[in-house]
Amino acid sequence: MRSKRGLRHDRAMAIIEVRDLTKRYGGRAVVDEVTFSVEEGEIFAILGPNGAGKTTTVEMIGGLRRPDGGSVRVMGLDPIADPRRTKEILGMQLQESQFADRIRVGEALELFSSFYPSPVPWRQLMEELGLSEQERTLFSRLSGGQRQRLSIATALVGSPKIAVLDELTTGLDPKARRDTWELIEALRDRGVTIVLVTHFMEEAERLADRVAVIDRGRLVALDTPRGLISSTASRQVMRFRPGTPLDPDDLRDLAEVETVTDEGGTLTVTGSEGLVYAVTSLLARRQVVAHELRVDTATLDDAFLALTGREPETEETER
Amino acid sequence: MKPLITLTKIETRVFLREPLAVFWGLVFPSLLLVVLGLVFPGAQQFSEDLGGARLVDLYAPTVIGLSLITLGVSTLPTILATYRERGILRRMSTTPVHPSRLVLGQLVIHAGVAVVASAASIALGRVLFEIALPANLGGFVLAFAVGTAGLFAVGLLIGALAPTASSGQGIGLAVYFPLLFFAGVYFPMQVMPDGLRTVAELMPSGAVVRSLADTWAGQSLQIPNLVVMAAFAVVFGLAAVRLFRWE
């Protein structure tokens, strides 16, 4: 994985504090005593399957819904008691929100910039997001990627300290998705704190400094992507077919090896860190050639599976 | 104030790019008056059956009513329901400016279009058919303002509740045609039987057309008409404000 660029303060300040946050619909808790804090300048991902309560959580942070329990503070402000000031410092891009078909890109940006006390110049923002050529294009004629960029632009036009981006890349083609990711990193490098709601592992793994995993309304894990992977799926897996017979017990004697299974001449060896070095060293000493050698390291997918007991959704299921 | 001004300016442009809204709300009422006056046999003849008036004279206030009904209960609720269905109201609620400003802007735009459409009908009637200008101008303006408020309040309530654009349009149309009927669009109120005319004047569309006709002819504004229009404005308006669904 790439190292994260950007501003990591030595003593990071919490810019959003969420404590025991709860929301019920018809007696059922869709957000159930969730507690976390987001540090200034980080990219904080909220990851979970559809219907896990991610969007409801960020809607309460943004002051769109009133919590049934617990508290939210955004730079010390209560979003329900002080919605106007909260919304001035927190820009939100909502899932599936659109604009009027016959509004032009430039008009939408001018309109949203008029809502804020000290907006960034909207033409400059339009240029940064690569929408200048579409200034006079009607919303209905924009591509999916252009619509998404306009949506991001309107979330940023008020010059927010925090940007909440919900299911940002859902439905985008891979090129548009990569462009959007670069945009988010550029944004973070300018000091904007980003809360990213997603159900794509790859997105969280690539972008996030920390990931909160929410499942059925509950916070089930909160760590860096790397931390999540190593804490929940530390095992490594090797598969190979020995060129000459090899006693599985010789492998089992290695300290790093946990299990060895033999399926029709193909050995599957699992173990902890250092497994690969230990096994290849043994094979080299015995002068055994390993055919069809595969080494699998755990990904955030495996971590997600371990945490929620469910397969993460893939892009294919999305379409 | 600045957001409301920018919003009204931009939303006006968006409205004027919608060909159907522009045609039915702005152009059609004047077109109907012109076609009726030029094509309908005897429309410009003084008629004993119509109390010594000409059909074009009677139709002038009716087409103004038609414009108010179309803008109020068809165009307005469809736009509001579309903005709800498309998440535009919800998107705006993430900003420091409440989406009620968007609704307010739409009311301002629709009222402005109604004024322009009505002025066009009056001007065309004057030029083509020598229809006199409203004789009781003060009463006419008051009737127009309160009548607009009454009809727009009905549309606002539909737009406050309809979850989707198509439901807003559907409910709007179900209300639209009866309102047109009571406004005398199909046949003038002057030839309606007394009982039917009484019912018509209890409707905001009948009340506005009757009071526009009275004041146009130089008579005073009838208090019962004014009460009906104001009652619709207050009751439906308050219900819309209380029940408005922002998502």
Coordinates of N, CA and C in Angstrom, one line a residue, chain B residues 32 35 49 164 222:
Chain B
L32 N -55.2 31.9 -26.4 CA -56.6 31.5 -26.4 C -57.5 32.7 -26.6
V35 N -57.1 33.7 -30.4 CA -57.8 32.7 -31.3 C -59.3 32.8 -31.2
D49 N -77.6 37.7 -25.2 CA -77.5 36.5 -24.3 C -76.4 36.7 -23.2
T164 N -43.4 12.6 -5.4 CA -42.6 12.5 -6.7 C -43.2 13.5 -7.7
Q222 N -66.5 42.4 -4.8 CA -67.5 41.8 -3.9 C -66.8 41.2 -2.7

